[in-house]
Amino acid sequence: MHHFTGNLKYIFGTIKSSFVPAFFMAAALIMFYAQNPFDFELSQIFHYIFLGLAAVGMGFLYVINRSKPFFAFLLGTIVYLLVNALKRKYGADFSVQPEFILLCFVLPINFMVFYFLPPYPLRSSRSFAVIMALLAQMALIEHFSAWIMNVPYVDISWESMPLWAVLPWVSMLAVLAINISFKNTIVNTGLFYADSALFMALVYSSQASALSIFGLAFAAILLCVTMLDLLYRYNHDYLEKVSSYSAYISRAGNKFLFKYTVAVFGIDNLEKIQEQIGAQNVPVLEQMLVNKISESPSEPEIYRYNDTELMMVFKNEDAKHALEYCENIRRTVAASEFVFTSGKSIKITISICVSERTRKYIDAAVVAERGHNGLQKGGRFNSNIATIAK
């Protein structure tokens, strides 16, 4: 029953994260099939709105230092400008030019790379290298694309796109859809719909308004999901079932009862464990730990406190009873074995410090900070312990 409920919750979560990007994609399709072509003046308005959204979106992503959607935004904007330049240069024959044909083929490969690119700070030397490689790739397409005309059946097309170039697009979108069914996030779902919009823009790019309509949908989807993801991350940690510290502060003032206890906890000897399993597997280990704690009969609410510590909230419980729950959890974790998908397993211990909300310590931030300070003091000399903050 628990497994069925979890699956149902995931399905509804996927539908919820798909609502906004699917709305923009559906609006673009309806506008294209019902109204295309638009007047030149209206197409120009769409064109300038796209450029404005692209500038705002990439600037916003730069400010919040998010790399993953930024590269898709940048690549989509470059493609939009390149195709428009090809249309001005070659007129109606732009779709049979080698630059356009090669561009259609390499784009899904790039979008696949950007989709699975691990999130990291945008303002870094790594991002600069990726941007330079992307610009160099676009320059090579422009100057060394004539060889593509020797590929057999290059003249067989689906609307503006060579039929053999459709295959990597369909394959890429299928992989993205499968990934979303297992790992749904707001950004991943948004990238799927945005890439689909750009695919339609290229397929129908020979028609007057297609590029502006679907390009606008591409930009609107990425900008909206970026803002929604930022809002989501304000209230949720990247771990499933774990809310953020901001959410804890908000709920403590609105939803918690007057009486509650916070238990701040962390994995013992985390640096050594990170050396054993690799930094990339630490979030996976934390996820397994959270799942294990969630199975506890005490059913604590779990929140992120900082990069290395989480916390449990026991509503309507004093420190004494919360400590008993934490002792059971501590022993359960110590007796458990955490197995990764690779087959590698590890045993860990956790240390916990309990801090009760009292008339002396009313503020939620102070309650959590007392638990954090107590955990730090106890961790200097001991591990695998549960204590009460003094």
Short mmCIF file of C-alpha atoms in Angstrom, two decimals:
data_model
loop_
_atom_site.label_atom_id
_atom_site.label_comp_id
_atom_site.label_asym_id
_atom_site.label_seq_id
_atom_site.Cartn_x
_atom_site.Cartn_y
_atom_site.Cartn_z
CA MET A 1 0.00 0.00 0.00
CA HIS A 2 2.85 2.38 0.88
CA HIS A 3 4.55 1.59 -2.45
CA PHE A 4 1.31 2.26 -4.37
CA THR A 5 0.79 5.56 -2.54
CA GLY A 6 4.36 6.59 -3.32
CA ASN A 7 3.88 5.82 -7.02
CA LEU A 8 0.61 7.72 -7.11
CA LYS A 9 2.23 10.70 -5.41
CA TYR A 10 5.04 10.62 -7.97
CA ILE A 11 2.59 10.54 -10.88
CA PHE A 12 0.70 13.54 -9.53
CA GLY A 13 4.03 15.30 -8.93
CA THR A 14 4.98 14.72 -12.58
CA ILE A 15 1.63 16.08 -13.76
CA LYS A 16 2.02 19.12 -11.54
CA SER A 17 5.54 19.92 -12.78
CA SER A 18 4.35 19.45 -16.38
CA PHE A 19 1.41 21.84 -16.14
CA VAL A 20 3.16 25.16 -16.89
CA PRO A 21 5.51 23.96 -19.68
CA ALA A 22 2.73 21.86 -21.24
CA PHE A 23 0.47 24.93 -21.22
CA PHE A 24 2.98 27.00 -23.19
CA MET A 25 3.66 24.13 -25.58
CA ALA A 26 -0.07 23.59 -26.18
CA ALA A 27 -0.61 27.34 -26.67
CA ALA A 28 2.16 27.44 -29.28
CA LEU A 29 0.70 24.46 -31.16
CA ILE A 30 -2.80 25.97 -31.17
CA MET A 31 -1.50 29.36 -32.32
CA PHE A 32 0.58 27.77 -35.07
CA TYR A 33 -2.04 25.43 -36.49
CA ALA A 34 -4.97 27.82 -36.07
CA GLN A 35 -3.47 31.21 -36.96
CA ASN A 36 -0.24 30.68 -38.91
CA PRO A 37 0.93 32.77 -40.68
CA PHE A 38 0.68 35.90 -38.56
CA ASP A 39 1.03 39.41 -39.87
CA PHE A 40 4.59 40.58 -40.26
CA GLU A 41 4.16 43.16 -37.49
CA LEU A 42 2.86 40.54 -35.02
CA SER A 43 5.68 38.13 -35.92
CA GLN A 44 8.13 40.95 -35.24
CA ILE A 45 6.53 41.51 -31.83
CA PHE A 46 6.96 37.79 -31.05
CA HIS A 47 10.56 38.06 -32.24
CA TYR A 48 11.37 40.91 -29.87
CA ILE A 49 9.53 39.27 -26.99
CA PHE A 50 11.67 36.17 -27.54
CA LEU A 51 14.87 38.22 -27.46
CA GLY A 52 13.68 39.97 -24.31
CA LEU A 53 12.78 36.73 -22.55
CA ALA A 54 16.11 35.18 -23.59
CA ALA A 55 18.06 38.15 -22.21
CA VAL A 56 16.06 38.18 -18.96
CA GLY A 57 16.24 34.39 -18.58
CA MET A 58 19.98 34.07 -19.09
CA GLY A 59 20.64 37.14 -16.94
CA PHE A 60 18.46 35.72 -14.18
CA LEU A 61 20.22 32.34 -14.35
CA TYR A 62 23.59 34.09 -14.20
CA VAL A 63 22.54 36.02 -11.09
CA ILE A 64 21.27 32.92 -9.27
CA ASN A 65 24.34 30.99 -10.52
CA ARG A 66 22.50 28.04 -12.07
CA SER A 67 24.26 26.25 -14.92
CA LYS A 68 21.94 23.51 -16.14
CA PRO A 69 19.10 25.49 -17.80
CA PHE A 70 21.49 28.32 -18.77
CA PHE A 71 23.29 26.30 -21.45
CA ALA A 72 20.01 25.11 -22.99
CA PHE A 73 18.81 28.74 -23.02
CA LEU A 74 22.06 29.90 -24.60
CA LEU A 75 22.07 27.18 -27.25
CA GLY A 76 18.42 27.72 -28.13
CA THR A 77 19.00 31.47 -28.52
CA ILE A 78 22.04 30.91 -30.75
CA VAL A 79 20.06 28.48 -32.91
CA TYR A 80 17.16 30.93 -33.19
CA LEU A 81 19.48 33.70 -34.35
CA LEU A 82 21.40 31.43 -36.75
CA VAL A 83 18.28 30.12 -38.46
CA ASN A 84 16.95 33.65 -38.85
CA ALA A 85 20.30 34.68 -40.35
CA LEU A 86 20.17 31.74 -42.78
CA LYS A 87 16.63 32.69 -43.81
CA ARG A 88 17.73 36.26 -44.53
CA LYS A 89 20.79 35.06 -46.45
CA TYR A 90 19.30 32.26 -48.56
CA GLY A 91 15.59 33.05 -48.53
CA ALA A 92 13.29 30.08 -49.19
CA ASP A 93 16.29 27.82 -49.93
CA PHE A 94 17.73 28.07 -46.40
CA SER A 95 16.47 24.58 -45.42
CA VAL A 96 18.61 22.86 -48.09
CA GLN A 97 21.80 24.64 -47.05
CA PRO A 98 24.49 22.45 -45.39
CA GLU A 99 24.69 24.76 -42.35
CA PHE A 100 21.01 24.21 -41.53
CA ILE A 101 21.15 20.46 -42.20
CA LEU A 102 24.19 19.91 -39.96
CA LEU A 103 22.70 22.16 -37.29
CA CYS A 104 19.53 20.04 -37.19
CA PHE A 105 21.65 16.92 -36.67
CA VAL A 106 24.02 18.11 -33.92
CA LEU A 107 21.47 20.01 -31.83
CA PRO A 108 19.80 17.00 -30.14
CA ILE A 109 23.24 15.70 -29.14
CA ASN A 110 24.01 19.01 -27.45
CA PHE A 111 20.65 19.18 -25.71
CA MET A 112 21.14 15.63 -24.44
CA VAL A 113 24.50 16.63 -22.93
CA PHE A 114 23.03 19.73 -21.29
CA TYR A 115 20.07 17.77 -19.93
CA PHE A 116 22.27 15.27 -18.10
CA LEU A 117 24.91 17.83 -17.14
CA PRO A 118 25.22 17.79 -13.33
CA PRO A 119 24.24 21.11 -11.73
CA TYR A 120 27.20 23.24 -10.68
CA PRO A 121 27.89 26.97 -10.19
CA LEU A 122 27.56 28.85 -13.46
CA ARG A 123 30.19 31.44 -12.65
CA SER A 124 33.17 29.09 -12.92
CA SER A 125 36.04 28.26 -15.26
CA ARG A 126 34.24 25.04 -16.20
CA SER A 127 31.23 26.97 -17.48
CA PHE A 128 33.49 29.32 -19.45
CA ALA A 129 35.07 26.30 -21.15
CA VAL A 130 31.62 24.86 -22.02
CA ILE A 131 30.49 28.18 -23.51
CA MET A 132 33.68 28.49 -25.59
CA ALA A 133 33.27 24.92 -26.84
CA LEU A 134 29.66 25.65 -27.77
CA LEU A 135 30.56 28.81 -29.69
CA ALA A 136 33.41 27.02 -31.44
CA GLN A 137 31.03 24.25 -32.45
CA MET A 138 28.61 26.77 -33.97
CA ALA A 139 31.49 28.37 -35.90
CA LEU A 140 32.57 24.98 -37.25
CA ILE A 141 29.02 24.26 -38.40
CA GLU A 142 28.97 27.53 -40.28
CA HIS A 143 32.32 27.10 -42.04
CA PHE A 144 32.83 23.33 -42.43
CA SER A 145 29.37 21.93 -43.11
CA ALA A 146 29.55 21.31 -46.87
CA TRP A 147 30.49 17.64 -46.40
CA ILE A 148 27.03 16.92 -45.01
CA MET A 149 25.61 17.21 -48.53
CA ASN A 150 27.35 13.93 -49.41
CA VAL A 151 25.21 11.99 -46.93
CA PRO A 152 22.70 9.76 -48.80
CA TYR A 153 19.01 10.74 -48.67
CA VAL A 154 19.82 14.20 -47.33
CA ASP A 155 17.16 15.59 -49.67
CA ILE A 156 14.36 13.53 -48.04
CA SER A 157 12.77 15.80 -45.45
CA TRP A 158 9.96 16.15 -42.95
CA GLU A 159 8.89 19.71 -43.67
CA SER A 160 12.17 21.69 -43.26
CA MET A 161 14.21 19.05 -41.43
CA PRO A 162 16.05 16.16 -43.15
CA LEU A 163 14.27 12.94 -42.26
CA TRP A 164 17.44 11.23 -41.04
CA ALA A 165 18.07 14.19 -38.70
CA VAL A 166 14.65 13.63 -37.12
CA LEU A 167 15.85 10.32 -35.66
CA PRO A 168 18.32 11.79 -33.11
CA TRP A 169 15.68 14.35 -32.11
CA VAL A 170 13.05 11.69 -31.49
CA SER A 171 15.61 9.50 -29.70
CA MET A 172 16.71 12.41 -27.50
CA LEU A 173 13.15 13.35 -26.55
CA ALA A 174 12.32 9.69 -25.82
CA VAL A 175 15.32 9.40 -23.49
CA LEU A 176 14.29 12.60 -21.72
CA ALA A 177 10.71 11.35 -21.31
CA ILE A 178 11.95 8.05 -19.86
CA ASN A 179 14.28 9.87 -17.47
CA ILE A 180 11.42 12.08 -16.24
CA SER A 181 9.39 8.96 -15.46
CA PHE A 182 12.13 7.93 -13.01
CA LYS A 183 13.57 11.27 -11.90
CA ASN A 184 11.07 14.06 -12.25
CA THR A 185 12.17 17.61 -11.41
CA ILE A 186 10.77 20.96 -12.48
CA VAL A 187 13.88 21.75 -14.54
CA ASN A 188 14.07 18.32 -16.21
CA THR A 189 10.41 18.45 -17.21
CA GLY A 190 10.80 22.01 -18.46
CA LEU A 191 13.83 21.08 -20.57
CA PHE A 192 11.85 18.26 -22.21
CA TYR A 193 9.05 20.62 -23.27
CA ALA A 194 11.46 23.41 -24.26
CA ASP A 195 13.48 21.03 -26.44
CA SER A 196 10.22 19.80 -28.00
CA ALA A 197 9.25 23.39 -28.82
CA LEU A 198 12.61 24.03 -30.49
CA PHE A 199 12.25 20.77 -32.44
CA MET A 200 8.89 21.97 -33.80
CA ALA A 201 10.43 25.36 -34.60
CA LEU A 202 13.06 23.71 -36.79
CA VAL A 203 10.68 21.24 -38.41
CA TYR A 204 8.33 24.02 -39.54
CA SER A 205 10.93 26.78 -39.85
CA SER A 206 10.17 27.25 -43.57
CA GLN A 207 6.72 28.55 -42.62
CA ALA A 208 6.50 32.23 -41.84
CA SER A 209 5.61 32.31 -38.13
CA ALA A 210 6.82 28.93 -36.87
CA LEU A 211 10.22 30.04 -35.64
CA SER A 212 8.86 33.01 -33.69
CA ILE A 213 5.92 31.08 -32.18
CA PHE A 214 7.82 27.99 -31.06
CA GLY A 215 10.92 30.01 -30.19
CA LEU A 216 8.78 32.16 -27.92
CA ALA A 217 7.35 29.01 -26.31
CA PHE A 218 10.92 27.70 -25.80
CA ALA A 219 11.99 30.90 -24.02
CA ALA A 220 8.79 31.20 -21.96
CA ILE A 221 9.03 27.58 -20.78
CA LEU A 222 12.65 27.88 -19.66
CA LEU A 223 12.12 31.21 -17.90
CA CYS A 224 9.00 30.01 -16.06
CA VAL A 225 10.43 26.68 -14.93
CA THR A 226 13.58 28.46 -13.71
CA MET A 227 11.50 30.74 -11.48
CA LEU A 228 9.30 27.83 -10.33
CA ASP A 229 12.39 25.77 -9.53
CA LEU A 230 13.85 28.65 -7.52
CA LEU A 231 10.60 28.93 -5.55
CA TYR A 232 10.56 25.15 -5.03
CA ARG A 233 14.16 25.11 -3.80
CA TYR A 234 13.33 27.83 -1.32
CA ASN A 235 10.98 25.38 0.41
CA HIS A 236 12.56 22.01 -0.47
CA ASP A 237 15.97 20.43 -0.36
CA TYR A 238 17.23 18.41 -3.32
CA LEU A 239 16.50 15.22 -1.37
CA GLU A 240 13.07 13.72 -1.88
CA LYS A 241 10.82 14.03 1.19
CA VAL A 242 13.12 16.65 2.74
CA SER A 243 12.05 20.27 3.11
CA SER A 244 14.40 23.22 3.38
CA TYR A 245 15.45 25.20 6.42
CA SER A 246 13.33 28.09 5.12
CA ALA A 247 10.29 25.80 5.10
CA TYR A 248 11.04 24.81 8.71
CA ILE A 249 11.13 28.45 9.80
CA SER A 250 7.87 29.17 7.98
CA ARG A 251 6.03 26.14 9.33
CA ALA A 252 7.30 26.66 12.87
CA GLY A 253 5.51 30.00 12.92
CA ASN A 254 2.32 28.82 11.22
CA LYS A 255 1.74 25.07 11.52
CA PHE A 256 3.71 23.64 14.43
CA LEU A 257 2.11 23.39 17.82
CA PHE A 258 3.57 25.42 20.66
CA LYS A 259 5.32 22.31 21.91
CA TYR A 260 7.84 20.66 19.61
CA THR A 261 11.40 19.38 19.68
CA VAL A 262 14.08 19.58 17.02
CA ALA A 263 16.80 16.92 16.66
CA VAL A 264 19.77 18.02 14.53
CA PHE A 265 21.77 15.08 13.19
CA GLY A 266 24.65 14.32 10.87
CA ILE A 267 26.63 11.36 9.54
CA ASP A 268 29.70 10.63 11.64
CA ASN A 269 33.14 10.89 10.01
CA LEU A 270 31.59 12.25 6.83
CA GLU A 271 34.91 13.23 5.25
CA LYS A 272 36.24 9.66 5.51
CA ILE A 273 32.97 8.26 4.13
CA GLN A 274 33.16 10.71 1.23
CA GLU A 275 36.64 9.37 0.42
CA GLN A 276 35.25 5.82 0.44
CA ILE A 277 32.17 6.32 -1.72
CA GLY A 278 32.97 9.51 -3.65
CA ALA A 279 31.46 12.96 -3.23
CA GLN A 280 28.83 12.27 -5.92
CA ASN A 281 27.39 9.41 -3.84
CA VAL A 282 26.99 11.36 -0.59
CA PRO A 283 23.54 12.73 -1.61
CA VAL A 284 22.50 9.17 -2.50
CA LEU A 285 23.62 7.98 0.93
CA GLU A 286 21.73 10.83 2.58
CA GLN A 287 18.63 9.88 0.59
CA MET A 288 18.86 6.29 1.85
CA LEU A 289 19.39 7.58 5.39
CA VAL A 290 16.31 9.81 5.13
CA ASN A 291 14.26 6.89 3.84
CA LYS A 292 15.44 4.74 6.75
CA ILE A 293 14.54 7.43 9.32
CA SER A 294 11.15 7.99 7.64
CA GLU A 295 10.28 4.35 8.42
CA SER A 296 10.59 5.06 12.14
CA PRO A 297 7.35 4.64 14.14
CA SER A 298 7.85 8.15 15.53
CA GLU A 299 7.39 9.55 11.96
CA PRO A 300 9.46 12.73 12.35
CA GLU A 301 9.34 15.52 9.79
CA ILE A 302 12.81 15.84 8.23
CA TYR A 303 14.39 19.11 7.09
CA ARG A 304 17.77 20.24 5.77
CA TYR A 305 19.73 22.34 8.28
CA ASN A 306 22.96 22.93 6.35
CA ASP A 307 25.19 21.19 3.81
CA THR A 308 26.19 18.38 6.18
CA GLU A 309 23.38 18.28 8.76
CA LEU A 310 19.68 17.54 8.71
CA MET A 311 17.08 17.76 11.44
CA MET A 312 14.02 15.94 12.66
CA VAL A 313 11.01 17.72 14.13
CA PHE A 314 8.85 15.92 16.71
CA LYS A 315 5.64 17.84 17.17
CA ASN A 316 3.97 17.90 20.59
CA GLU A 317 6.94 16.07 22.17
CA ASP A 318 9.35 17.19 24.88
CA ALA A 319 13.11 16.63 24.80
CA LYS A 320 12.97 13.49 26.97
CA HIS A 321 10.58 11.58 24.69
CA ALA A 322 12.28 12.92 21.54
CA LEU A 323 15.60 11.60 22.87
CA GLU A 324 14.07 8.13 23.24
CA TYR A 325 12.91 8.24 19.62
CA CYS A 326 16.34 9.43 18.51
CA GLU A 327 18.08 6.63 20.41
CA ASN A 328 15.97 4.07 18.55
CA ILE A 329 16.72 5.77 15.25
CA ARG A 330 20.44 5.95 16.04
CA ARG A 331 20.58 2.23 16.85
CA THR A 332 18.56 1.31 13.76
CA VAL A 333 20.93 3.28 11.50
CA ALA A 334 24.01 1.73 13.13
CA ALA A 335 22.61 -1.76 12.57
CA SER A 336 21.66 -1.10 8.94
CA GLU A 337 23.63 -1.60 5.75
CA PHE A 338 23.23 0.94 2.97
CA VAL A 339 23.56 -0.59 -0.50
CA PHE A 340 24.15 1.47 -3.65
CA THR A 341 22.87 0.52 -7.11
CA SER A 342 26.44 -0.45 -8.04
CA GLY A 343 26.27 -3.18 -5.38
CA LYS A 344 28.71 -1.44 -3.05
CA SER A 345 27.51 -1.24 0.54
CA ILE A 346 28.51 0.77 3.58
CA LYS A 347 27.67 0.94 7.28
CA ILE A 348 27.41 4.32 8.99
CA THR A 349 26.53 5.88 12.30
CA ILE A 350 24.88 9.19 13.09
CA SER A 351 25.04 11.56 16.03
CA ILE A 352 22.02 13.55 17.19
CA CYS A 353 21.42 16.51 19.46
CA VAL A 354 17.92 17.25 20.72
CA SER A 355 16.68 20.80 21.35
CA GLU A 356 13.25 21.53 22.78
CA ARG A 357 11.18 24.65 22.17
CA THR A 358 10.49 26.18 25.56
CA ARG A 359 9.34 29.52 26.91
CA LYS A 360 13.00 30.48 27.22
CA TYR A 361 13.84 29.38 23.66
CA ILE A 362 10.79 30.37 21.60
CA ASP A 363 12.30 31.37 18.28
CA ALA A 364 12.47 28.45 15.79
CA ALA A 365 15.90 29.49 14.50
CA VAL A 366 17.28 29.54 18.06
CA VAL A 367 15.84 26.08 18.77
CA ALA A 368 17.55 24.62 15.70
CA GLU A 369 20.80 26.48 16.39
CA ARG A 370 20.97 25.04 19.91
CA GLY A 371 20.71 21.56 18.44
CA HIS A 372 23.41 22.37 15.88
CA ASN A 373 25.77 23.78 18.51
CA GLY A 374 25.21 20.80 20.79
CA LEU A 375 25.93 18.41 17.91
CA GLN A 376 29.14 20.26 17.05
CA LYS A 377 30.35 20.16 20.65
CA GLY A 378 29.53 16.50 21.11
CA GLY A 379 31.09 15.54 17.76
CA ARG A 380 34.51 16.81 18.78
CA PHE A 381 35.04 13.89 21.15
CA ASN A 382 32.32 11.32 20.45
CA SER A 383 30.34 9.72 17.65
CA ASN A 384 27.21 7.57 17.41
CA ILE A 385 25.56 9.39 20.31
CA ALA A 386 22.25 11.11 21.03
CA THR A 387 22.27 14.00 23.50
CA ILE A 388 20.12 16.88 24.71
CA ALA A 389 21.32 20.44 24.11
CA LYS A 390 22.42 22.18 27.29
#
